[in-house]
Every structure is written in structure tokens, then in C-alpha cells.
Short mmCIF file of C-alpha atoms in Angstrom, two decimals:
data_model
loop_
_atom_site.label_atom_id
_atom_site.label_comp_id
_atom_site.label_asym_id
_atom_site.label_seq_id
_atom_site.Cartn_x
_atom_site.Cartn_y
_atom_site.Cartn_z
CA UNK A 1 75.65 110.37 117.03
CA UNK A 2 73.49 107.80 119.39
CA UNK A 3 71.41 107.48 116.47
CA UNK A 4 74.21 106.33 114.67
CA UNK A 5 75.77 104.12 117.43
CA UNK A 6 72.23 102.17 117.66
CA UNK A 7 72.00 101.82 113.75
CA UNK A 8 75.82 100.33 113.25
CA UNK A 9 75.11 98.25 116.40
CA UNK A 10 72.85 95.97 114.48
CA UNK A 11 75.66 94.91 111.82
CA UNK A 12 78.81 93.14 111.51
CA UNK A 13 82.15 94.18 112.27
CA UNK A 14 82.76 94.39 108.48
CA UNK A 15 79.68 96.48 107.57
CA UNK A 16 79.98 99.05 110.94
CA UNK A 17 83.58 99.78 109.31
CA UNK A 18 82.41 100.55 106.17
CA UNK A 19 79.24 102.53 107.63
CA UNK A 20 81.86 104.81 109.73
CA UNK A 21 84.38 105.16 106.95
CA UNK A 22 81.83 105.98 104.75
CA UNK A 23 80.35 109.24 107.02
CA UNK A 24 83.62 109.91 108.46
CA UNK A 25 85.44 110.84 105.17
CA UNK A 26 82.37 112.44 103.54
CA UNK A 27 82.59 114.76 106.55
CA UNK A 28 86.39 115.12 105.83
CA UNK A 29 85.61 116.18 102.20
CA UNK A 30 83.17 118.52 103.07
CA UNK A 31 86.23 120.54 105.08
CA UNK A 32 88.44 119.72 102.16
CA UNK A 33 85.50 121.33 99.94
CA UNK A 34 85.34 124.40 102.18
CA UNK A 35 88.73 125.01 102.57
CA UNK A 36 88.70 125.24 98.48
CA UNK A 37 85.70 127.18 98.80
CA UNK A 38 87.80 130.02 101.32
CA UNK A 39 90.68 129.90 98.72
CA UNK A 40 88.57 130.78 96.29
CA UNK A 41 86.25 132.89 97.57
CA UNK A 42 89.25 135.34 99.22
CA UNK A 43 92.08 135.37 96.74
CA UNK A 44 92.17 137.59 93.76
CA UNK A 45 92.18 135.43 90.60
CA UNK A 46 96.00 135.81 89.85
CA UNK A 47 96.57 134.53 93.64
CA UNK A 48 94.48 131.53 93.13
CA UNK A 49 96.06 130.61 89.90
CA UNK A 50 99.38 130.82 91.91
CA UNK A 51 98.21 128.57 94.70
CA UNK A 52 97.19 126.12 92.08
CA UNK A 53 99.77 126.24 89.94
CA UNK A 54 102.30 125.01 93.72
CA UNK A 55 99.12 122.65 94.55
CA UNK A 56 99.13 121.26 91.55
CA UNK A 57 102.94 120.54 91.82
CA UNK A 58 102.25 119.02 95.70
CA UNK A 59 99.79 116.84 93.75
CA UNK A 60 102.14 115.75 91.46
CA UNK A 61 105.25 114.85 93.75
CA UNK A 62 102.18 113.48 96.40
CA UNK A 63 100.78 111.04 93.97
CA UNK A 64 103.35 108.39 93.50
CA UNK A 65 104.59 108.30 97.57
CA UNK A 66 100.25 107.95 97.74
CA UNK A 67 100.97 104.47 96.90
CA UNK A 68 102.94 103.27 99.84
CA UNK A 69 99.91 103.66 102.08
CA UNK A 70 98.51 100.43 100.35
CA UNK A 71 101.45 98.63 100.54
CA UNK A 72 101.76 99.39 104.39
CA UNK A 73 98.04 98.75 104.91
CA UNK A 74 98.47 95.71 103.57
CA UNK A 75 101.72 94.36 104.94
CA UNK A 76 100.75 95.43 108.12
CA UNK A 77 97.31 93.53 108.09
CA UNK A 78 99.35 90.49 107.19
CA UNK A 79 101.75 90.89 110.02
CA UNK A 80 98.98 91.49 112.23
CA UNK A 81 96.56 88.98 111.07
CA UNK A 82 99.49 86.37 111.86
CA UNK A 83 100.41 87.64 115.30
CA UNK A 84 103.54 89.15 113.73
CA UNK A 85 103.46 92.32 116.18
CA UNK A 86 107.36 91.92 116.17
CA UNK A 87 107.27 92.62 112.10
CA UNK A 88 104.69 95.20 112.32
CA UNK A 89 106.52 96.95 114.56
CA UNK A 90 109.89 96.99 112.61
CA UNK A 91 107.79 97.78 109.57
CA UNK A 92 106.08 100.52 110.97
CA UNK A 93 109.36 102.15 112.39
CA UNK A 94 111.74 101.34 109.78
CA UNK A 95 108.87 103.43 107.51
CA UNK A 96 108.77 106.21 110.04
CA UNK A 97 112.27 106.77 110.43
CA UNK A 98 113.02 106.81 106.78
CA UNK A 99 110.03 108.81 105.31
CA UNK A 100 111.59 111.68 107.92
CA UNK A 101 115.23 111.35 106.24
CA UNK A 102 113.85 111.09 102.52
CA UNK A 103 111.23 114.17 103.69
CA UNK A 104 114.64 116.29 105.19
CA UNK A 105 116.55 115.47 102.28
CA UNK A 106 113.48 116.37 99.63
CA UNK A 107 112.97 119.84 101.76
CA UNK A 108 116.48 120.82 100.78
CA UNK A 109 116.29 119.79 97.21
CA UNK A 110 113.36 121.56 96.71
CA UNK A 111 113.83 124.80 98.54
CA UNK A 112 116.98 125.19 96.53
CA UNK A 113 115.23 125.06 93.46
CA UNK A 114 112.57 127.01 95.04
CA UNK A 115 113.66 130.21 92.97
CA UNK A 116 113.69 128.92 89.59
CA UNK A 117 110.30 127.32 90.31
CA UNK A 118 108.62 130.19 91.56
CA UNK A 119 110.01 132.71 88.73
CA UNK A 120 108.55 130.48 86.17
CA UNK A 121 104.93 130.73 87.57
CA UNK A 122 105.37 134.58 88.15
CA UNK A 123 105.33 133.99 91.86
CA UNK A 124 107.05 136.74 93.83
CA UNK A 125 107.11 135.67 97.69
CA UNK A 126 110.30 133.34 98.09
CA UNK A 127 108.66 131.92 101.41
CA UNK A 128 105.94 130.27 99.33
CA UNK A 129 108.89 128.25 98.43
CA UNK A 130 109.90 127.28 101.64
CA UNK A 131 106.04 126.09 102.29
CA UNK A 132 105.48 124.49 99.30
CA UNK A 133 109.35 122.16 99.97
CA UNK A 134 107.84 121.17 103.72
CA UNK A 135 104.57 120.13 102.24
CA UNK A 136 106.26 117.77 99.60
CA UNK A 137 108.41 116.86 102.54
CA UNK A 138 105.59 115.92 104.57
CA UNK A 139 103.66 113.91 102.05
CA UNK A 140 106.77 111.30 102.58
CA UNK A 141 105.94 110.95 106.12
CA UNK A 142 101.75 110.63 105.63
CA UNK A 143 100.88 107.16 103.88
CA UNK A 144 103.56 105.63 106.26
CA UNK A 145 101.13 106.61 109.03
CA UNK A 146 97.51 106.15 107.50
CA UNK A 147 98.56 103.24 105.74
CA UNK A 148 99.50 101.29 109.31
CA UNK A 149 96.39 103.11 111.11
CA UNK A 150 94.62 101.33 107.73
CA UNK A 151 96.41 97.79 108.52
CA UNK A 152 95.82 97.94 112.07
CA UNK A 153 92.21 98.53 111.24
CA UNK A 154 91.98 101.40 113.60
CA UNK A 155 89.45 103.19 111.50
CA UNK A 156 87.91 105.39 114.23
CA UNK A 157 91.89 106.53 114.31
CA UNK A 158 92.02 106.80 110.21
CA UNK A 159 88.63 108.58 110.01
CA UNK A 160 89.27 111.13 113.06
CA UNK A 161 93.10 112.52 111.08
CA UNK A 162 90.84 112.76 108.31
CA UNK A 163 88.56 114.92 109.95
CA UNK A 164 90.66 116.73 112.44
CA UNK A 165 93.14 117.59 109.30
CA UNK A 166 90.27 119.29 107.13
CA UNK A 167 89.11 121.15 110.44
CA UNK A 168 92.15 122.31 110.58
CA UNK A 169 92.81 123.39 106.85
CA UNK A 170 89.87 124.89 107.39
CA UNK A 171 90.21 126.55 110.72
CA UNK A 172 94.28 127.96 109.39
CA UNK A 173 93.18 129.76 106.42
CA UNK A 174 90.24 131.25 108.07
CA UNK A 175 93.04 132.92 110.29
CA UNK A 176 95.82 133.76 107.99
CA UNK A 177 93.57 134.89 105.58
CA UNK A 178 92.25 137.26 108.68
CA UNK A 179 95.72 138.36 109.14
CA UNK A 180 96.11 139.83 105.34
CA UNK A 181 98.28 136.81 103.88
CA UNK A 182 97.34 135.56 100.56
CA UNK A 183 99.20 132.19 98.74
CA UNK A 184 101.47 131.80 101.88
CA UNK A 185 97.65 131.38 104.22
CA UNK A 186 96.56 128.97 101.42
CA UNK A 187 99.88 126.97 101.88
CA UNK A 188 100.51 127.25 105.08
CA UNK A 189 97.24 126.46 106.30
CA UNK A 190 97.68 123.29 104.62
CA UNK A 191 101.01 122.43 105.95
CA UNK A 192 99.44 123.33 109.30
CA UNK A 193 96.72 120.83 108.89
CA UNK A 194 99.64 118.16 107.58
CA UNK A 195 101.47 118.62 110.42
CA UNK A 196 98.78 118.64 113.11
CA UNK A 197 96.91 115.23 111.48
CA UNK A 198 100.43 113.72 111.15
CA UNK A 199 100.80 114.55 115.71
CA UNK A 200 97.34 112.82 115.73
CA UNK A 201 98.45 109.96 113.68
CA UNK A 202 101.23 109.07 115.60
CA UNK A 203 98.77 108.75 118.92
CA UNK A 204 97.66 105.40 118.45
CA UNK A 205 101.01 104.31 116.51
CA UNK A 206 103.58 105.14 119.17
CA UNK A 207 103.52 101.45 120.86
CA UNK A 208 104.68 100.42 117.95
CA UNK A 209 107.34 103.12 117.38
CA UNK A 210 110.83 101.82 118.71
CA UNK A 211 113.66 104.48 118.95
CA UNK A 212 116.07 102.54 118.56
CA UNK A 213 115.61 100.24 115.27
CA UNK A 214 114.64 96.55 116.11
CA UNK A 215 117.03 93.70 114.07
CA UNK A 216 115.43 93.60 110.87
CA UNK A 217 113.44 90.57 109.65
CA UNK A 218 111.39 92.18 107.12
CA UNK A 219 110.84 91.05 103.88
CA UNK A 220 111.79 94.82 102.31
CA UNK A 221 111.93 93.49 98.57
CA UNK A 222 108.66 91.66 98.79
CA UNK A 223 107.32 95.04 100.02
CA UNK A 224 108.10 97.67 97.67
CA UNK A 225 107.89 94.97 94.97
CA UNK A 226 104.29 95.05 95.35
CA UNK A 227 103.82 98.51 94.84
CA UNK A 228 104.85 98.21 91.13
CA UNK A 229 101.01 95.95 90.49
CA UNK A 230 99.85 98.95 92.84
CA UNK A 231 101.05 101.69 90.38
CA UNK A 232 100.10 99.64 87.67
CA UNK A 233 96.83 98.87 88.85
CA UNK A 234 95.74 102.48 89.70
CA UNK A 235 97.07 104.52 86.44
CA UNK A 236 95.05 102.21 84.75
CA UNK A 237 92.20 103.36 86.83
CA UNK A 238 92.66 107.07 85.70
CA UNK A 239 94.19 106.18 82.04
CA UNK A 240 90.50 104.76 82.04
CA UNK A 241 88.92 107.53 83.92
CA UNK A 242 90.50 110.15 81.95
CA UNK A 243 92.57 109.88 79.02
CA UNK A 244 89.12 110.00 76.55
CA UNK A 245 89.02 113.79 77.65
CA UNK A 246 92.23 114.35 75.96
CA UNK A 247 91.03 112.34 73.12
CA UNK A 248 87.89 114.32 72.77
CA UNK A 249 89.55 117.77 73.31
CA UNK A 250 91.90 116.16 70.24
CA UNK A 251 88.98 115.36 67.88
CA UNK A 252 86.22 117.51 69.08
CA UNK A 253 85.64 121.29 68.85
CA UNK A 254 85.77 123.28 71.57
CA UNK A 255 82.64 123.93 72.34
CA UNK A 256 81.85 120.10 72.36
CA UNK A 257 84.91 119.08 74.16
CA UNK A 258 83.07 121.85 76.87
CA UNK A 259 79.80 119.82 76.77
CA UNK A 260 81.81 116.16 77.29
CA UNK A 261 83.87 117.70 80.27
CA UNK A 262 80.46 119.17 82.16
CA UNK A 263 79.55 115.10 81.76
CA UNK A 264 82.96 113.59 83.19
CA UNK A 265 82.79 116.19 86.03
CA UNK A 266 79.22 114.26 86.69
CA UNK A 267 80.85 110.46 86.10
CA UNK A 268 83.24 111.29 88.36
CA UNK A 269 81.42 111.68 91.31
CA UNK A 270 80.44 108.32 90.59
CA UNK A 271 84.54 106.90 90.95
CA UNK A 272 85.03 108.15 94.60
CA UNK A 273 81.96 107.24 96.19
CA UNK A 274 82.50 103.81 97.27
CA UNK A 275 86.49 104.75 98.68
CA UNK A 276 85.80 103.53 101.85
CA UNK A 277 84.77 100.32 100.95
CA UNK A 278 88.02 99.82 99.13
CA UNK A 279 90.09 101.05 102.77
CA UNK A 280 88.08 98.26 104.71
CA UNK A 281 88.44 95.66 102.12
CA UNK A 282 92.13 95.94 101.89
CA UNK A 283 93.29 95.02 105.09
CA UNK A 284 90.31 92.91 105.72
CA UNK A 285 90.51 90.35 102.83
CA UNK A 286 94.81 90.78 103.23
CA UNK A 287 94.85 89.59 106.25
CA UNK A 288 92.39 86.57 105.72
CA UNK A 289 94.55 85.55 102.72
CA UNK A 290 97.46 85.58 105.16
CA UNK A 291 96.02 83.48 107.29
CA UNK A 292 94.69 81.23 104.48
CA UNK A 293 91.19 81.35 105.61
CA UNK A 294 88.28 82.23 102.76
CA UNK A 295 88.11 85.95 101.42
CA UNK A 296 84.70 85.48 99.04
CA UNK A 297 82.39 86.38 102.01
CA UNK A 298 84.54 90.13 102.19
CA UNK A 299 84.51 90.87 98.46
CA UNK A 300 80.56 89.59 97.81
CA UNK A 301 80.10 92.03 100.68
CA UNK A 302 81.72 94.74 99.18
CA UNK A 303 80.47 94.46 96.14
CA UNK A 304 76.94 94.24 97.30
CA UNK A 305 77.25 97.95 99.03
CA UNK A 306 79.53 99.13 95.91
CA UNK A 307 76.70 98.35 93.61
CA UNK A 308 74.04 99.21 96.20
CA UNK A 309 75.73 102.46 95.86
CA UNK A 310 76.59 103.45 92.71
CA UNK A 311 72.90 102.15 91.63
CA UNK A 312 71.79 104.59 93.88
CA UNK A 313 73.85 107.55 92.65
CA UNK A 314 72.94 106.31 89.14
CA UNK A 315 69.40 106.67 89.78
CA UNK A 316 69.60 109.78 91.43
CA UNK A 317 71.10 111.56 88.68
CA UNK A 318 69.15 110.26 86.25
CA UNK A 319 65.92 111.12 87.71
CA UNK A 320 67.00 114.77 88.55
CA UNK A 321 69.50 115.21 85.62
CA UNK A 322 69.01 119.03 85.51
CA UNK A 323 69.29 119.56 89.28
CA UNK A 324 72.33 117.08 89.45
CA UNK A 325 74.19 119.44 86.60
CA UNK A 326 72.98 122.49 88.51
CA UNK A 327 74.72 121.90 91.34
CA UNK A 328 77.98 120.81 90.57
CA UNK A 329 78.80 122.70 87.52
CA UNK A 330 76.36 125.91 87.78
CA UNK A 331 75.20 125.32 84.45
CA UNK A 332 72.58 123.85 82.39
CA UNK A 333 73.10 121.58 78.95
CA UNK A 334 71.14 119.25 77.30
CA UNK A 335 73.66 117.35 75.56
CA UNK A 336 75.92 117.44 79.18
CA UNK A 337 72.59 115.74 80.81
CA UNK A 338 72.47 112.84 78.28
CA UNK A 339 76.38 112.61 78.21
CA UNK A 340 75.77 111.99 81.83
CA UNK A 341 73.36 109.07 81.62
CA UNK A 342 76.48 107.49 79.80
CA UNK A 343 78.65 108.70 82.40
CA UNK A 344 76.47 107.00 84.93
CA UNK A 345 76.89 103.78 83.34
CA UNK A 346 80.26 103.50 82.92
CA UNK A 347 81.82 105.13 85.38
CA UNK A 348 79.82 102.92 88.03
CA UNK A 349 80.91 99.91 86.29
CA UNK A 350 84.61 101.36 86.52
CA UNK A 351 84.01 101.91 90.02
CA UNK A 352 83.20 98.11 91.02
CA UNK A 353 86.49 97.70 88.80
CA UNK A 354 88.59 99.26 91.04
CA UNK A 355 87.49 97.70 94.13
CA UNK A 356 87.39 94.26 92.31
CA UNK A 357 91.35 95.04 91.70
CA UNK A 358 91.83 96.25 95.05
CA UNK A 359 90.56 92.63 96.42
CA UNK A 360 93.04 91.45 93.54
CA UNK A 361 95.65 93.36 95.03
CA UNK A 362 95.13 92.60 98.50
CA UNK A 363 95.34 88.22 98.10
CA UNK A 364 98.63 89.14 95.97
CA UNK A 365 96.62 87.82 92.35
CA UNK A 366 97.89 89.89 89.98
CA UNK A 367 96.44 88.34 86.58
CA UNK A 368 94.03 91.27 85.95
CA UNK A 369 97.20 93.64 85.00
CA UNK A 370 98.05 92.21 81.41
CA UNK A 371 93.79 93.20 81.53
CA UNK A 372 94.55 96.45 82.34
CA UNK A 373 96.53 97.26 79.36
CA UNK A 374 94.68 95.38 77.26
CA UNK A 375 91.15 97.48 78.27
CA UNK A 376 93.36 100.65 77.43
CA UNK A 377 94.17 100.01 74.18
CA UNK A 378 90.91 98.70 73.13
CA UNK A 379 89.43 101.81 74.43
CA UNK A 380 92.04 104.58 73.23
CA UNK A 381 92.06 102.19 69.57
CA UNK A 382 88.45 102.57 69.33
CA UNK A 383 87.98 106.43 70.04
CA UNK A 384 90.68 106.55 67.74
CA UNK A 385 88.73 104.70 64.62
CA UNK A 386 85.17 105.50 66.34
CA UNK A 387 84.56 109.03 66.78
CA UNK A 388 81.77 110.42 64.65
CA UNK A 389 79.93 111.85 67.77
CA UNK A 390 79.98 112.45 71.72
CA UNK A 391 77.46 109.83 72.16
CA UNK A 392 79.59 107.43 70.35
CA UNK A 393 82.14 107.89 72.41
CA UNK A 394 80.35 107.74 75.45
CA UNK A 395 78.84 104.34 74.08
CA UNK A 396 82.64 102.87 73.68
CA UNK A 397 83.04 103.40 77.40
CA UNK A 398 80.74 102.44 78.53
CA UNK A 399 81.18 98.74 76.74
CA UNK A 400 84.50 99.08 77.07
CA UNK A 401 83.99 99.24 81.18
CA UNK A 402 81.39 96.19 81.16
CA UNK A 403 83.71 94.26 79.21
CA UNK A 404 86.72 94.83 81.45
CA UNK A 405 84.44 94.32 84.58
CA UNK A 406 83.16 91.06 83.29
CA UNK A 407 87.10 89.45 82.93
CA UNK A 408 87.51 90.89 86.63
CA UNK A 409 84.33 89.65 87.95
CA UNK A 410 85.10 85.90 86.01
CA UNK A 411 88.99 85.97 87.63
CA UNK A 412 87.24 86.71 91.05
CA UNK A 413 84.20 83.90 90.64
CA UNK A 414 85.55 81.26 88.73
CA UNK A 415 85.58 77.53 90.23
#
């Protein structure tokens, strides 16, 4: 830890962030990672395809209320960065107070449904029901937190709920499972780590937390208006990520469509690398823009580590191909390895993609949508008419990527 103190000492505010974002969530993912690893290693098969099956439905529910945490990170930057503390507080309370009355009024909605739901999966415990309704309920309640820690730039406070909330997953199914439970310790370790990083959240928030609501001079339409570019902006990310597996599995035999997923699974390693670049940037370049002062020294920054990065991982893989494969799938394919090298390319181009959009999205220039859709059907078009092999379709991406990176990259530079 001094070691690290004495190396981030020598940078800029900017860089130390990034640093300490960077360490801080790979340490969180590596108790996300072992709290799979429990799951998986303890629970019959049927069991874990049951805990799937309700955390594949949180996922679902989770990923569209995901969104507000950029649009509070980024409002609340703005408010901050102009000495607004009036407006971040308001913002920050009005989002608090209703996330709890949407999360109460989701819990009942979906524990009454909780008994059709679970007798289509096959799942015989009615309290897994009542676990899986609070942990929908709480993912209201969770990017209205992070995303003002994020604006606030308290990232010691954003990378310690990280960390204390996988410690915790971790630390609550290690119990239950102790104790003999099987889906409910999965679930309810999880809402038990929600919970507990939600207490923590609200630590270094409640200054700004009024109980009774301050007159409102928020610009509410402006807000939630600009997560409609944010939606847009990151289902393009996955349509671009993803959707060619479906194609492939459409085309492609089985056995090939096997060979092409081993090679995503490696490309997308690649995608969440540089994530904590993209949680400085945001609130870093928004609140610059709000004060009208420069933003190009923030983004060349960012893209210098992003590439930095990704070159690195690039490298890595495709100087120890075979060990790379090894470890992450368990299995060893030639045509997977040089699927990968593809993989490598591309996806670290769409990587510097997405944080070129999130600078987009943070100064409020939203030009690089109509892009978006425009990269999507060139690439689905082209699988489409160009599919005689794997490689071929791994060589569509990857100009596909470099094209749409070049049009961001010209919108970001251009006089």
C-alpha cells in the first residue's frame, strides 16, 4: 500500500484517479469472481441453473436502471463543478427518496408474481422469491448512490463499496452455504452485500441528504432526457460486442459457432479493461464543459492509457495465445487462438470507442449516435452477404470497428 501511495504521488490528480480506480475495481472483481467461483463450486448443477436462471432475471431488470448512474455522475459533476451544492443536493435527495418508493413499489409487484415466476423455472422454495423482488428493489436505489459518489469524484468512496460489497458477497455465501442453504445463500448473500455497500454508500452522501425535500430547481427533463443518448449509446456498444455471435450461431455449425464463442470470451476481456478510465473521464471532462473551460487535455489523456492498455493486453495474448485460452476457457483450439488475434484487434478498437462516446456523452455532443446505427447495419449487412468463413467474419469486425473509431476519433479532433 506505501508502495502504492509513493508511486501515485508522482502524478496528476487525473492519472492517481485512474491508477486507484483501476486496482480498486480489479480487486472488486476478483470477489465478484470468487463469489461465482463458491456458487459454483457448492451447488449441485440443477441449483446453479436455478440461481442463474433468477440472476439472470436481476440482470435483466438491473440493466436499464444501470443507466441512471451516468446521468447522476454527470449532473452532479456539473452542479458541482459550478458551485451548485444547492442543486446537487436536491438532485441527490430527490433521487434517493424516489429510487426507495419505485424500489417498495417494484418489491410488491414482483413478489406477487413471485409464484408464477418461480413455477416456470422449476424452482420450489417460494422465499427465493421474496429475495430475488428485494434485489430488483435494491438495484433502484444503487446507481442513485454510485452515480453521485462518481460526480462528486469521491473515488476512494466509489472504489471502497466496490470492494467492501464483493467482500461481503463473498464473506455471506461462505456462511449460508455453511449453514446447509442452497439458491436462497446464493441470493441472499447477494442482497446482503447490496444492502451493506448501499449503508456504506450513504456515509459520505448524507450531508447532502435533506429529510425534508428542498424547493425544487432542478432541471428534471433535461436529466432523464439525457439518458435516452445514454441507452442509445451503450446498446450500441453490445449490439457491436455481441450480436455477430447470434449471427454466427445462425450461419455456422455448431461446432464452429463453439470455436468463434471460445474467441469472443477472449475479445471480451479486452471491452472491460479500461472501465475505470471511462468513471474518471465522465465527471472529469462534464464538469470542465460546464464550466466552459477546455476538455482535450482529459480525453488525449484517456486515450493515451486506453490504448496504452489495450496494446498491452493485445500483445499479451498474442504472444502467449495458448496460455491466454488455457486459462480462461480450460481448453485448447487452434482456430479459437487465431479467432483471437482478430478478437484482439477489434475489440480494442471497440474499446477506445466506448470511451471516445463516453467523452461524447459527457460535453452533451451527441452526433456520433446516427454513427452508431449506421456501424450496426454495415456490420450485421455484411455478415449477412459475407460469411464464407470464421475468419471472414472476424475480418468484417474488425474493419468495421476501425472504421467506426476513425468517424469518432475525427468528431473528437476536428478544427
Amino acid at each position: 500500500m506505501t508502495a502504492l501511495r509513493r508511486i501515485l504521488s508522482r502524478f496528476d490528480s487525473f492519472t492517481k484517479n485512474v491508477v486507484f480506480v483501476f486496482f480498486g475495481t480489479s480487486l472488486a472483481n476478483c470477489f465478484n469472481l470468487l463469489y461465482q467461483l463458491f456458487i459454483a463450486h457448492y451447488l449441485l448443477p440443477e441449483d446453479f441453473a436455478a440461481f442463474n436462471s433468477l440472476l439472470s432475471i436481476v440482470m435483466i431488470v438491473a440493466t436499464p436502471v444501470v443507466l441512471l448512474q451516468t446521468g447522476v455522475a454527470k449532473y452532479t459533476s456539473e452542479f458541482a463543478a459550478l458551485k451548485r451544492h444547492d442543486r446537487v443536493q436536491m438532485l441527490i435527495s430527490f433521487l434517493f427518496k424516489s429510487s426507495i418508493a419505485v424500489g417498495l413499489v417494484t418489491f410488491i409487484l414482483i413478489a406477487a408474481l413471485s409464484r408464477p415466476i418461480l413455477s416456470a423455472l422449476k424452482i420450489e422454495s417460494m422465499f427465493s422469491g421474496l429475495l430475488l423482488a428485494a434485489l430488483i428493489s435494491v438495484n433502484w436505489v444503487t446507481p442513485a448512490l454510485l452515480g453521485a459518489i462518481q460526480g462528486l469524484e469521491l473515488f476512494p468512496w466509489l472504489v471502497g463499496v466496490s470492494i467492501f460489497t464483493g467482500a461481503a458477497k463473498v464473506l455471506g455465501v461462505w456462511v449460508l452455504l455453511a449453514m446447509g442453504f442452497t439458491v436462497t445463500a446464493a441470493l441472499g448473500a447477494f442482497l446482503f452485500a447490496s444492502l451493506a455497500g448501499n449503508g456504506l454508500a450513504l456515509v459520505p452522501l448524507k450531508r447532502f441528504l435533506a429529510l425534508k425535500q428542498p424547493r425544487m430547481d432542478l432541471p428534471l427533463r433535461e436529466i432523464f432526457s439525457f439518458l435516452i443518448p445514454v441507452a442509445i449509446s451503450q446498446f450500441s456498444f453490445m449490439v457491436l460486442a455481441s450480436f455477430d455471435m447470434v449471427l454466427v450461431r445462425y450461419y455456422f455449425s455448431q461446432a464452429d459457432s463453439g470455436v468463434y464463442a471460445l474467441a469472443q470470451m477472449i475479445g471480451k476481456i479486452f471491452l472491460f479493461l479500461p472501465g475505470a478510465i471511462a468513471l474518471v473521464l465522465l465527471p472529469r471532462s462534464s464538469g470542465l464543459a460546464a464550466t466552459n473551460q477546455k476538455t482535450h487535455a482529459v480525453i488525449n489523456r484517456s486515450l493515451f492509457y486506453c490504448v496504452c492498455l489495450s496494446a498491452a493486453a493485445a500483445a499479451f495474448y498474442n504472444l502467449f495465445p495458448v496460455f491466454v485460452l488455457k486459462v480462461l476457457t480450460g481448453k485448447e483450439s487452434a482456430p479459437a487462438i487465431l479467432l483471437g488475434r482478430y478478437f484482439s484487434v477489434s475489440m480494442s478498437f471497440l474499446t477506445v470507442s466506448n470511451l471516445i462516446m463516453v467523452y461524447l456523452l459527457s460535453i452533451k455532443d451527441f452526433r456520433f449516435i446516427a454513427w452508431c446505427a449506421v456501424s450496426i447495419i454495415a456490420q450485421i449487412l455484411a455478415i449477412v452477404f459475407l460469411h464464407a468463413s470464421l475468419t471472414q467474419v472476424s475480418t468484417i469486425i474488425c474493419i468495421n470497428t476501425a472504421a467506426f473509431l476513425s468517424i469518432l476519433l475525427f468528431m473528437v479532433y476536428r478544427k
